[in-house]
Short mmCIF file of N, CA and C in Angstrom, two decimals:
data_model
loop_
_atom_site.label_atom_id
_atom_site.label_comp_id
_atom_site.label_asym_id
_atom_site.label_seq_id
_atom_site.Cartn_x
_atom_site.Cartn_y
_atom_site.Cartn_z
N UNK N 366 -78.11 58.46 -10.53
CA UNK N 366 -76.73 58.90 -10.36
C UNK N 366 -75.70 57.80 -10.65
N UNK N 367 -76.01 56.47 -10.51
CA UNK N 367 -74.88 55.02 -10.13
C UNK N 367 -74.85 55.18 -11.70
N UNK N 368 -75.83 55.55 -12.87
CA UNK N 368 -75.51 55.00 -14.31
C UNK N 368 -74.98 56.14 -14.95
N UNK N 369 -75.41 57.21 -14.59
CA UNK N 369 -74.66 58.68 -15.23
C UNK N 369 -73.34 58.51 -14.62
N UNK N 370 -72.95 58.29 -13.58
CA UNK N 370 -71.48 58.22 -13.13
C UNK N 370 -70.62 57.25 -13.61
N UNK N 371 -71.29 55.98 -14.06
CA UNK N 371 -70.74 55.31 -14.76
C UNK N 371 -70.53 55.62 -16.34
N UNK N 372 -71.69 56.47 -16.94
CA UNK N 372 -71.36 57.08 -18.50
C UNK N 372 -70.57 58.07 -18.17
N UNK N 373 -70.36 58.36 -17.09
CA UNK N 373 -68.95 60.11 -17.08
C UNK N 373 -68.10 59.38 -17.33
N UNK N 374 -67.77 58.50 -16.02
CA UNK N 374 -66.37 58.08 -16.39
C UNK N 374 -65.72 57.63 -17.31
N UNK N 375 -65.99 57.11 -18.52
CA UNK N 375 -65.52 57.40 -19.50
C UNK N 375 -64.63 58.23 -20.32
N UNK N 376 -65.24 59.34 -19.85
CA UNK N 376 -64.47 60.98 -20.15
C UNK N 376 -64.23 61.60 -19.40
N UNK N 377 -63.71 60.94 -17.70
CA UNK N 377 -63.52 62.03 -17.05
C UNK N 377 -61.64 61.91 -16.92
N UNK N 378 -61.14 62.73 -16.30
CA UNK N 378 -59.94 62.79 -15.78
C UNK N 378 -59.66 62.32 -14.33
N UNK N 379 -60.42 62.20 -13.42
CA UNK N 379 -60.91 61.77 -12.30
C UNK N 379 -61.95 61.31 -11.63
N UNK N 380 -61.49 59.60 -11.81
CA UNK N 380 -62.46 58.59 -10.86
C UNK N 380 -62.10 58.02 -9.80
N UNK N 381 -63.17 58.35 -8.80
CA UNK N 381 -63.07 57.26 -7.43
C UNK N 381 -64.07 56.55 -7.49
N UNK N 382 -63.00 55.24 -7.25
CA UNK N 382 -63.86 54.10 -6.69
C UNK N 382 -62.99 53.36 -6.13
N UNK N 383 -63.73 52.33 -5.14
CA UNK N 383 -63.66 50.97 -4.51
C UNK N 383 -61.93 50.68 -4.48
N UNK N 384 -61.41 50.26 -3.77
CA UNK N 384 -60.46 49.42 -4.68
C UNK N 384 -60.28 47.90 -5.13
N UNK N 385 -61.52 47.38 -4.32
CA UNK N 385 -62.23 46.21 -4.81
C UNK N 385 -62.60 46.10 -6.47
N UNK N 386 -62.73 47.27 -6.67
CA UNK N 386 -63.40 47.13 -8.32
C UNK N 386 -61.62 47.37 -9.16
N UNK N 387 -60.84 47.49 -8.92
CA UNK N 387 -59.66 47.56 -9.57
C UNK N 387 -58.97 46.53 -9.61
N UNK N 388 -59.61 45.53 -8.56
CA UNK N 388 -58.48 44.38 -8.01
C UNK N 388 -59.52 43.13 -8.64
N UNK N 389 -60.65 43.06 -8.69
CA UNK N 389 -61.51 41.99 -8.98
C UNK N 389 -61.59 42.36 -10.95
N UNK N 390 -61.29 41.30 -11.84
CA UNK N 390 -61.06 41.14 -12.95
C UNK N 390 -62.50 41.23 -13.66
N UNK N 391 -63.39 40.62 -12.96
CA UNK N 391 -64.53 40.51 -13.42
C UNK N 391 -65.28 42.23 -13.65
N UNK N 392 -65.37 42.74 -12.55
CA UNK N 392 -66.05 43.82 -11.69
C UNK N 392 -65.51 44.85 -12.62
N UNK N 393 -63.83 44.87 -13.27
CA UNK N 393 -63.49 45.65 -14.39
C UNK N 393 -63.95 45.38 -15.62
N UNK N 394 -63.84 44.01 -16.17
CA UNK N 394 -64.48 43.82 -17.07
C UNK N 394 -65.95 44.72 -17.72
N UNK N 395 -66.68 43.78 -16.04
CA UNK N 395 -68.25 45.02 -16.50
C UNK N 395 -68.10 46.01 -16.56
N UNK N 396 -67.40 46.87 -15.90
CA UNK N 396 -67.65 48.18 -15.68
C UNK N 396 -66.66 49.12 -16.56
N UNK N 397 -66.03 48.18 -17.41
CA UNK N 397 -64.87 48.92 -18.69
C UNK N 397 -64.05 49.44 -18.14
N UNK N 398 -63.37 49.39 -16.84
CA UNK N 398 -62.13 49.94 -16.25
C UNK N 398 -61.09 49.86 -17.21
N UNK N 399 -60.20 50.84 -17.63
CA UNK N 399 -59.19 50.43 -18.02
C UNK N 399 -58.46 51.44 -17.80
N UNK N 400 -57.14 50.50 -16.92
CA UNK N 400 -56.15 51.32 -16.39
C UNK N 400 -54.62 51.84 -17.13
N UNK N 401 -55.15 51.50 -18.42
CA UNK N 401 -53.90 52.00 -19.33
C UNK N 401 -53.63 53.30 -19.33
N UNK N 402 -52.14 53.47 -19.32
CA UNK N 402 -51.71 55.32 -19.17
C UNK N 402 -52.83 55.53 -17.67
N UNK N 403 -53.20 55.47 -17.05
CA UNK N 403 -53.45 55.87 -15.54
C UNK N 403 -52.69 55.82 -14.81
N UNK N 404 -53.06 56.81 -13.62
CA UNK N 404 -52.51 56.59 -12.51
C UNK N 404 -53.53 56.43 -11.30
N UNK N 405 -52.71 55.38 -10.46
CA UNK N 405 -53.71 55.11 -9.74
C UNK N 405 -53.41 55.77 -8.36
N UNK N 406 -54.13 56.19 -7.24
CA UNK N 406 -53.77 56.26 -6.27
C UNK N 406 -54.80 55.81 -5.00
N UNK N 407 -54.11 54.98 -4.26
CA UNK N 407 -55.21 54.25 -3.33
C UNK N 407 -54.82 54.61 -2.16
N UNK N 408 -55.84 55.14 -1.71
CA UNK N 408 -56.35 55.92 0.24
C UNK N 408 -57.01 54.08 0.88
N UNK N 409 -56.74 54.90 2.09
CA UNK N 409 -56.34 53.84 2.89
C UNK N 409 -56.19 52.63 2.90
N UNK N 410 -55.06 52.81 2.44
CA UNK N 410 -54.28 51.29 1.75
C UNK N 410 -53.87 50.48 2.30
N UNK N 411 -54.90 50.21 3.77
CA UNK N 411 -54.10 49.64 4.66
C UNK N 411 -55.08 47.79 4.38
N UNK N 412 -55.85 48.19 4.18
CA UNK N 412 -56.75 47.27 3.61
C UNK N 412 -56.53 46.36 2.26
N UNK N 413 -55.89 47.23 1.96
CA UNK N 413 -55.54 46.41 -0.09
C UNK N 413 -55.05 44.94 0.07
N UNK N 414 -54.06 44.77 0.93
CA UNK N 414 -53.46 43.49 0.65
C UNK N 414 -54.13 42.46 1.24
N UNK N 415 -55.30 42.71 1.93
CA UNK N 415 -56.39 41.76 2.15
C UNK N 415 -57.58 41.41 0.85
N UNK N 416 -57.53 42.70 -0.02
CA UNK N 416 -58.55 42.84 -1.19
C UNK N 416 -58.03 41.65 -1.93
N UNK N 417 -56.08 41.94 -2.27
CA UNK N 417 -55.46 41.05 -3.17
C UNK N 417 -55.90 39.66 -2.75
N UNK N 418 -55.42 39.96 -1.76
CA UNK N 418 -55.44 38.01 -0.97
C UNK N 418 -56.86 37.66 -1.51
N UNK N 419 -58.04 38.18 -0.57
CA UNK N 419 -59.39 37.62 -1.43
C UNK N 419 -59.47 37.30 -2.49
N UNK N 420 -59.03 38.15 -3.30
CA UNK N 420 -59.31 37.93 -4.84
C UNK N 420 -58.66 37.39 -5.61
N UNK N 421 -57.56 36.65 -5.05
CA UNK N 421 -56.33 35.52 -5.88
C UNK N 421 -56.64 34.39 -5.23
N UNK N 422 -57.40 34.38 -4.11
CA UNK N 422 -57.51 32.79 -3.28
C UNK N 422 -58.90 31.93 -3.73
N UNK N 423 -59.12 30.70 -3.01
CA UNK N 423 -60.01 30.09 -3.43
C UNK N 423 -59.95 29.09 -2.29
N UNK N 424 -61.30 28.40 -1.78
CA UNK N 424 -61.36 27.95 -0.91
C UNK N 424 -61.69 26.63 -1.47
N UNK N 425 -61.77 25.71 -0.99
CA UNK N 425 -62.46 23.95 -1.51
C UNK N 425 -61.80 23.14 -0.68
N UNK N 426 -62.88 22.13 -0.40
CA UNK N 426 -63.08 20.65 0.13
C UNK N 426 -62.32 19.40 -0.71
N UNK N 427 -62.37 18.79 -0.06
CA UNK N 427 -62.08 17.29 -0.54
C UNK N 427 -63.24 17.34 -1.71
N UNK N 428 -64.58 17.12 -0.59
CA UNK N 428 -65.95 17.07 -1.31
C UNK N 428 -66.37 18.18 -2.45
N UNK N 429 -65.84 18.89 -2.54
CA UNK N 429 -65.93 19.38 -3.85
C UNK N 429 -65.53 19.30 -5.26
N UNK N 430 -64.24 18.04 -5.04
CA UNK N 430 -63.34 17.70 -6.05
C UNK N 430 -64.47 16.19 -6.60
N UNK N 431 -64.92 15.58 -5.46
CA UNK N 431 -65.67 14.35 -5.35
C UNK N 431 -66.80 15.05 -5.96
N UNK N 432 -67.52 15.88 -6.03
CA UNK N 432 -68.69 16.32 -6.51
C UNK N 432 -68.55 16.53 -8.33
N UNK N 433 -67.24 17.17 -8.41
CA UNK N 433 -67.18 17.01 -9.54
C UNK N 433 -66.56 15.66 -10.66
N UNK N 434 -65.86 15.04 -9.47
CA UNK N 434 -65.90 13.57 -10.41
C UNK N 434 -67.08 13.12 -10.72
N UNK N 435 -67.62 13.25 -9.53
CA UNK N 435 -69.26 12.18 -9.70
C UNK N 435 -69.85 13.02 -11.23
N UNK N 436 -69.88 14.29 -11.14
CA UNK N 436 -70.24 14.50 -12.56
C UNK N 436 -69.89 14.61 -13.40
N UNK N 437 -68.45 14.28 -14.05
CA UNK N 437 -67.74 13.70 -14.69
C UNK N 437 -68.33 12.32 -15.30
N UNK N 438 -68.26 11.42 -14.33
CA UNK N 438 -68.93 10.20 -14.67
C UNK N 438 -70.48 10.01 -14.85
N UNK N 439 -71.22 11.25 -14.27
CA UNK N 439 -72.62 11.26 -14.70
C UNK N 439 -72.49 11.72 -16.53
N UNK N 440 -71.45 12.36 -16.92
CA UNK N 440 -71.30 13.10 -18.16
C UNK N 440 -70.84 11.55 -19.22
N UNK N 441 -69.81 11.31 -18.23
CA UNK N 441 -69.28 9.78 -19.22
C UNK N 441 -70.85 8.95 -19.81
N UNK N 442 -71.15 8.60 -18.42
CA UNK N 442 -72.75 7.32 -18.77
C UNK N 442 -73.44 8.04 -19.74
N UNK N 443 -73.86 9.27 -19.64
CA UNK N 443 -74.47 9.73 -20.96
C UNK N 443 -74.08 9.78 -22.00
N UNK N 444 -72.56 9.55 -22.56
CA UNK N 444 -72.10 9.65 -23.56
C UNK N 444 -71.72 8.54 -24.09
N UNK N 445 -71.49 7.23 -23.15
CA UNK N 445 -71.24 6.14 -23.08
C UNK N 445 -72.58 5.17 -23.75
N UNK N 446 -73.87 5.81 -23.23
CA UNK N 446 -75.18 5.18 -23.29
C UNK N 446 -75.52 5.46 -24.82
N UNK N 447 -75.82 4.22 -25.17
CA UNK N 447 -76.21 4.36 -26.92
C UNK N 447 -77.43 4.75 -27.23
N UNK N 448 -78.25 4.78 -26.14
CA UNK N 448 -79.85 5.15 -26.08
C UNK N 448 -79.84 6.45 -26.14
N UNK N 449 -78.72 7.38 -25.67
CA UNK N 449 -78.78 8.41 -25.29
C UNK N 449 -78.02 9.46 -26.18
N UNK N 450 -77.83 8.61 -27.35
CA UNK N 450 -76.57 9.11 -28.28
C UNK N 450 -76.94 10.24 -29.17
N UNK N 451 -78.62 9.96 -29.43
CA UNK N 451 -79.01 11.77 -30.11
C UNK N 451 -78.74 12.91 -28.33
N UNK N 452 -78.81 12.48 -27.82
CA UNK N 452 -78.83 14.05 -26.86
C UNK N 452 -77.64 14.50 -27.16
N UNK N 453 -76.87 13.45 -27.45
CA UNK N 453 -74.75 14.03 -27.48
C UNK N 453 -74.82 15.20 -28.27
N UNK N 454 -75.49 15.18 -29.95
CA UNK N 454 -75.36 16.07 -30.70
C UNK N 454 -75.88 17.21 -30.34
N UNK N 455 -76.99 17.18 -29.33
CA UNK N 455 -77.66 18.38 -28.80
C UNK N 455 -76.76 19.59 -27.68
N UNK N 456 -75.69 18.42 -27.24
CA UNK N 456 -74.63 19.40 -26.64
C UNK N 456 -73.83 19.71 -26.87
N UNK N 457 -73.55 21.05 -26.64
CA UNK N 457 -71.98 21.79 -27.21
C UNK N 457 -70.81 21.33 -26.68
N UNK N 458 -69.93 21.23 -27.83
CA UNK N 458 -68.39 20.93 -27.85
C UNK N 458 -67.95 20.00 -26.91
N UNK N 459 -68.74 18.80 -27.04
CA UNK N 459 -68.67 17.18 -26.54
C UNK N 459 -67.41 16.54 -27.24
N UNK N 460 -66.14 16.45 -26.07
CA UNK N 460 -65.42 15.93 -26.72
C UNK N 460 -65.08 14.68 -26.05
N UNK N 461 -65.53 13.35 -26.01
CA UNK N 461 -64.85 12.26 -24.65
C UNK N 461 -63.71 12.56 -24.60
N UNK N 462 -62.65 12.42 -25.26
CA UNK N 462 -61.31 12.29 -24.84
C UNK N 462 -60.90 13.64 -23.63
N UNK N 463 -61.49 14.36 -23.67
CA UNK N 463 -61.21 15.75 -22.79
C UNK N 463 -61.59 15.62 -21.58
N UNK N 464 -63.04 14.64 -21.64
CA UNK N 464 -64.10 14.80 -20.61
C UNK N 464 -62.86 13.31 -19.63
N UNK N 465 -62.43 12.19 -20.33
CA UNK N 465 -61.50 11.38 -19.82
C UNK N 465 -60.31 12.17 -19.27
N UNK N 466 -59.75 13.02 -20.18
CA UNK N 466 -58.63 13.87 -18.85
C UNK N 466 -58.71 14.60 -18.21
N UNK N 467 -59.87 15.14 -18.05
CA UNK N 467 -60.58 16.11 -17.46
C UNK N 467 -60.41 14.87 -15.62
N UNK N 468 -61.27 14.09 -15.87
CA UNK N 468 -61.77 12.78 -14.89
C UNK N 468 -60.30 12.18 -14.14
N UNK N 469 -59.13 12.26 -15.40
CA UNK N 469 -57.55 11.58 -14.98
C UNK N 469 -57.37 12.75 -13.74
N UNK N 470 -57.24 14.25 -14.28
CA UNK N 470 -56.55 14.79 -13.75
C UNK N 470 -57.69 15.36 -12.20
N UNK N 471 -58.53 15.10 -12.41
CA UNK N 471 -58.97 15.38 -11.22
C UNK N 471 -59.03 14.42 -10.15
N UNK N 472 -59.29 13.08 -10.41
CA UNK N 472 -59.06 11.53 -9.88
C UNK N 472 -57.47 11.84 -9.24
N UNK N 473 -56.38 12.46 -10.12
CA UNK N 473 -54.97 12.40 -9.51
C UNK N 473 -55.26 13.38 -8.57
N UNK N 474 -55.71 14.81 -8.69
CA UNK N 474 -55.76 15.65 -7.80
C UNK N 474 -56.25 15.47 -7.09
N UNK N 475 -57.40 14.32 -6.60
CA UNK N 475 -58.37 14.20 -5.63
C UNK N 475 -57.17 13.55 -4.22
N UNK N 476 -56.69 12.21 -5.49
CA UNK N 476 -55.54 11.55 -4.61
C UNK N 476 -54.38 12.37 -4.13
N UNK N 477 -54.14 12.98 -4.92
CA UNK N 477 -52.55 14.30 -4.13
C UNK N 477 -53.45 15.17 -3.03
N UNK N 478 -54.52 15.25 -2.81
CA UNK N 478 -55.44 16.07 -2.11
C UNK N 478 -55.45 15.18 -0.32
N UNK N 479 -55.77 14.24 -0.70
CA UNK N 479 -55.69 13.05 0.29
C UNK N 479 -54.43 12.61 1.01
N UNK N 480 -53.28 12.68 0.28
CA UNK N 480 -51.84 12.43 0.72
C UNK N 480 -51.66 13.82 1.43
N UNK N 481 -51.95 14.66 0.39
CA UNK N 481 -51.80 16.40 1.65
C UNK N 481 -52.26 16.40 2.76
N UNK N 482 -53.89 16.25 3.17
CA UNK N 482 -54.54 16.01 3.83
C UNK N 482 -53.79 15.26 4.86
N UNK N 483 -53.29 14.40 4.43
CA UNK N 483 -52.55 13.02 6.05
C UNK N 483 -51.33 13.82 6.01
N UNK N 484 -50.71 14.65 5.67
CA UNK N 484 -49.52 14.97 6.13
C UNK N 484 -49.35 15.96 7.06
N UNK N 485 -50.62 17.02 6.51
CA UNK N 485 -50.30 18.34 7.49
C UNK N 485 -51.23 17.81 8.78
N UNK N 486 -50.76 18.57 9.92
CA UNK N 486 -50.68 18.30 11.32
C UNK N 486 -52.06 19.61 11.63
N UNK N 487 -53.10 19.55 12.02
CA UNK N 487 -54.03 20.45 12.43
C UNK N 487 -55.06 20.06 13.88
N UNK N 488 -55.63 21.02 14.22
CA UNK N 488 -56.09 21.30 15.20
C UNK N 488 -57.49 19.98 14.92
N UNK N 489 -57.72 19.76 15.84
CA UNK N 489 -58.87 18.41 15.13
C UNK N 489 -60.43 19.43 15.29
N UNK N 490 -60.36 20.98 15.89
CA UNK N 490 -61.58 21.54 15.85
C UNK N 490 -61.29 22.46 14.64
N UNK N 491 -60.19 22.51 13.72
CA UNK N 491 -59.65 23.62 12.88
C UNK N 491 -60.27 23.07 11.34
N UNK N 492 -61.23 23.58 10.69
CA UNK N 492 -61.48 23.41 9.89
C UNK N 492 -60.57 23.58 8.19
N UNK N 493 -60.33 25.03 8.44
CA UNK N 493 -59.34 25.46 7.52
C UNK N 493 -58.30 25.77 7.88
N UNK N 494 -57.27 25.92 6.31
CA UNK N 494 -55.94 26.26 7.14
C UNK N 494 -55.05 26.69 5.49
N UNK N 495 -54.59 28.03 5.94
CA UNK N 495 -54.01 28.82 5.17
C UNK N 495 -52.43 27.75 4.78
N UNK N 496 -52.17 28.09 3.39
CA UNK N 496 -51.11 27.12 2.57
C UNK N 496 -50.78 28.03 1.73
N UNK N 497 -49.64 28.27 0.96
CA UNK N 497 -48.53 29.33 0.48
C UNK N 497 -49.03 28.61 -1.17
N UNK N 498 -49.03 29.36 -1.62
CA UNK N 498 -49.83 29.08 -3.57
C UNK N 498 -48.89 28.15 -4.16
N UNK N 499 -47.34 27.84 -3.37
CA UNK N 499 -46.54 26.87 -4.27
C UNK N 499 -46.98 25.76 -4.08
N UNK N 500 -47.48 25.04 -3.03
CA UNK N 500 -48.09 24.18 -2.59
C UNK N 500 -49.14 23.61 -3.23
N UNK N 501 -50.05 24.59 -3.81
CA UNK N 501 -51.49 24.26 -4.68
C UNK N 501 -50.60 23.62 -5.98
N UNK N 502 -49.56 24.41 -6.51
CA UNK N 502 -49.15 24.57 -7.84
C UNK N 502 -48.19 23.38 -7.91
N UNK N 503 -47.45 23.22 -6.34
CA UNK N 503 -47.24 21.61 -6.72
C UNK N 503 -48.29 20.47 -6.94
N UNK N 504 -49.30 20.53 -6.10
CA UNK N 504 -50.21 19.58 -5.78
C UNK N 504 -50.90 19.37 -7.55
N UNK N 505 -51.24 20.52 -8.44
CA UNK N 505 -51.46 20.49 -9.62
C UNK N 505 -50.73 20.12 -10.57
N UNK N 506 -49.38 20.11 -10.73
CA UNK N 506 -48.32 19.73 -11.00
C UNK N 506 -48.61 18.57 -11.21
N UNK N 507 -48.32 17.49 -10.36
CA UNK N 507 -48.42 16.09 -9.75
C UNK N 507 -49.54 15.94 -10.37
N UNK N 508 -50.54 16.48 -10.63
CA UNK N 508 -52.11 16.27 -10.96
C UNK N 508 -52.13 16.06 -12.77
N UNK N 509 -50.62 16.85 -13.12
CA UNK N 509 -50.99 17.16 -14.72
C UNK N 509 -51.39 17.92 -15.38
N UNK N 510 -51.85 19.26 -14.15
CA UNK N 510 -51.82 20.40 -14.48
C UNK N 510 -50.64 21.58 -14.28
N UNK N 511 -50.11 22.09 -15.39
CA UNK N 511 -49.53 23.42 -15.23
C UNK N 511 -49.85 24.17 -16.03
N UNK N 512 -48.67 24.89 -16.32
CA UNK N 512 -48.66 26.81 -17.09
C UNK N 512 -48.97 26.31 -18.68
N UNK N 513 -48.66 24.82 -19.19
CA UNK N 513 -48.63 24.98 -20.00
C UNK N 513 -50.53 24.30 -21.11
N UNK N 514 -50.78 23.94 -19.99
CA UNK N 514 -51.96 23.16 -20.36
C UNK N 514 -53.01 23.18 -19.57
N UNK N 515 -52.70 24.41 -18.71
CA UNK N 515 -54.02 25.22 -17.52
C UNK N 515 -55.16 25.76 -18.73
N UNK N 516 -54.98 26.63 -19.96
CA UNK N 516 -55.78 27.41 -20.58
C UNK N 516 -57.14 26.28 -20.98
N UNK N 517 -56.41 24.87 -21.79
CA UNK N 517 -57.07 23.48 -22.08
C UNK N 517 -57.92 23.32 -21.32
N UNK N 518 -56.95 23.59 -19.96
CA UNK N 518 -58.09 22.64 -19.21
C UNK N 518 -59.70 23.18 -18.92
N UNK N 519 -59.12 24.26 -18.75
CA UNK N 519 -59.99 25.71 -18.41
C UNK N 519 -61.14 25.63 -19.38
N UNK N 520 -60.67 25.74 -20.51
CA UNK N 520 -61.88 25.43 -22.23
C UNK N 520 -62.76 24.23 -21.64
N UNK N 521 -61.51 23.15 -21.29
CA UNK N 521 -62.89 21.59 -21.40
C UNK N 521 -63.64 21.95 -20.13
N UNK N 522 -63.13 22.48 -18.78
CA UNK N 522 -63.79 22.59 -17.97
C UNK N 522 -65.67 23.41 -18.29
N UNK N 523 -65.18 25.05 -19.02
CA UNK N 523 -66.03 25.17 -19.03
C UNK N 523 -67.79 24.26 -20.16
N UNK N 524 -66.43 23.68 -21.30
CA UNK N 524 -67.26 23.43 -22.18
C UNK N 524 -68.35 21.87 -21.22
N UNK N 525 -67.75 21.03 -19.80
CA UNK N 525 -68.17 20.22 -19.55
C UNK N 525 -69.25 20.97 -18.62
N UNK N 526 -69.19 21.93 -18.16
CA UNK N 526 -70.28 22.49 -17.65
C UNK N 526 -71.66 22.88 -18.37
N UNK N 527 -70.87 23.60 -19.75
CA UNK N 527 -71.86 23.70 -20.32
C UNK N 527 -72.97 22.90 -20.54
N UNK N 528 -72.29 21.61 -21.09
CA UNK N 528 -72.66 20.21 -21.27
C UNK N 528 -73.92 19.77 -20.07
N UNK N 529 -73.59 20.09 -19.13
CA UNK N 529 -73.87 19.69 -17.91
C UNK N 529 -75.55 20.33 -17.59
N UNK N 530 -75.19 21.41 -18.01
CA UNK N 530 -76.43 22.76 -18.06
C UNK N 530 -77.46 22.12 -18.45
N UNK N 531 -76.98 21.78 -19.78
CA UNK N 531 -78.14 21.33 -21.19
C UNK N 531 -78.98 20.17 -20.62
N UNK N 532 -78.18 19.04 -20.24
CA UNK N 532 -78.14 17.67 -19.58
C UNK N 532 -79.09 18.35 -18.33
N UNK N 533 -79.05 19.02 -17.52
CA UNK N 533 -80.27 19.44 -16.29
C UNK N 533 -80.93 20.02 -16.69
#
């Protein structure tokens, strides 16, 4: 029934689902949602603006920014190492200069992360703590990231993962 209902909808005039699957980008992707010329209507909508929130937020550590420097610089030594200079060609879209601002702008963000950290005032048993998205977008800002050079970063990010894959 879950795969025939998914080949109806295609051609039907009326689908229910989730409203998790309307709000999550991915979840449409797979499932070919497309809400052009639709109308939508969402039952008990008392829930939605918790769906949004989930699905625009993101949680992270200090130590997660540190996790990815460290492999940053595990990526540098390999590329750096002359012994190691046939594996370079073996990985996709190795560019140093990217993988270096990649390392700047996260090194700055680690540090704007740290100055945040000593400023706000919290509970010393309070682990997390909810912050308004201008705040991130300054903190990125300051970092060297914005609107205009987020897509870049996004490319080298994934292409240093890729990198990363091959390399494990």
């Amino acid at each position: 029934p879950y795969y025939a209902s998914r080949e109806m909808a295609s051609n039907a005039d009326l689908v229910f689902l989730p409203y998790n699957y309307l709000v999550d980008p991915r979840i449409r992707r797979t499932l070919a949602i497309n809400l052009e010329e639709c109308a939508v209507i969402v039952d008990e909508a008392h829930n939605v603006l918790q769906i949004f929130e989930d699905s625009s937020s993101i949680s992270f550590k200090g130590k997660d920014v540190a996790v990815a420097l460290s492999d940053l610089d595990y990526m540098l030594q390999i590329v750096e190492d002359e012994n190691l200079a046939s594996n370079i060609d073996l990985m996709p879209n190795v560019d140093t200069s990217l993988v270096y601002s990649l390392k700047d702008c996260f090194t700055k963000f680690d540090q704007n992360l740290i100055k945040f950290e000593k400023t706000i005032k919290t509970k010393s048993d309070e682990d997390t703590m909810d912050h308004p998205g201008d705040k991130i977008v300054e903190l990125l800002n300051e970092s060297g990231v914005n609107s205009g050079n987020a897509g870049a970063i996004c490319l080298a990010i994934t292409n240093v993962l890729d990198c990363l894959s091959v390399l494990n």
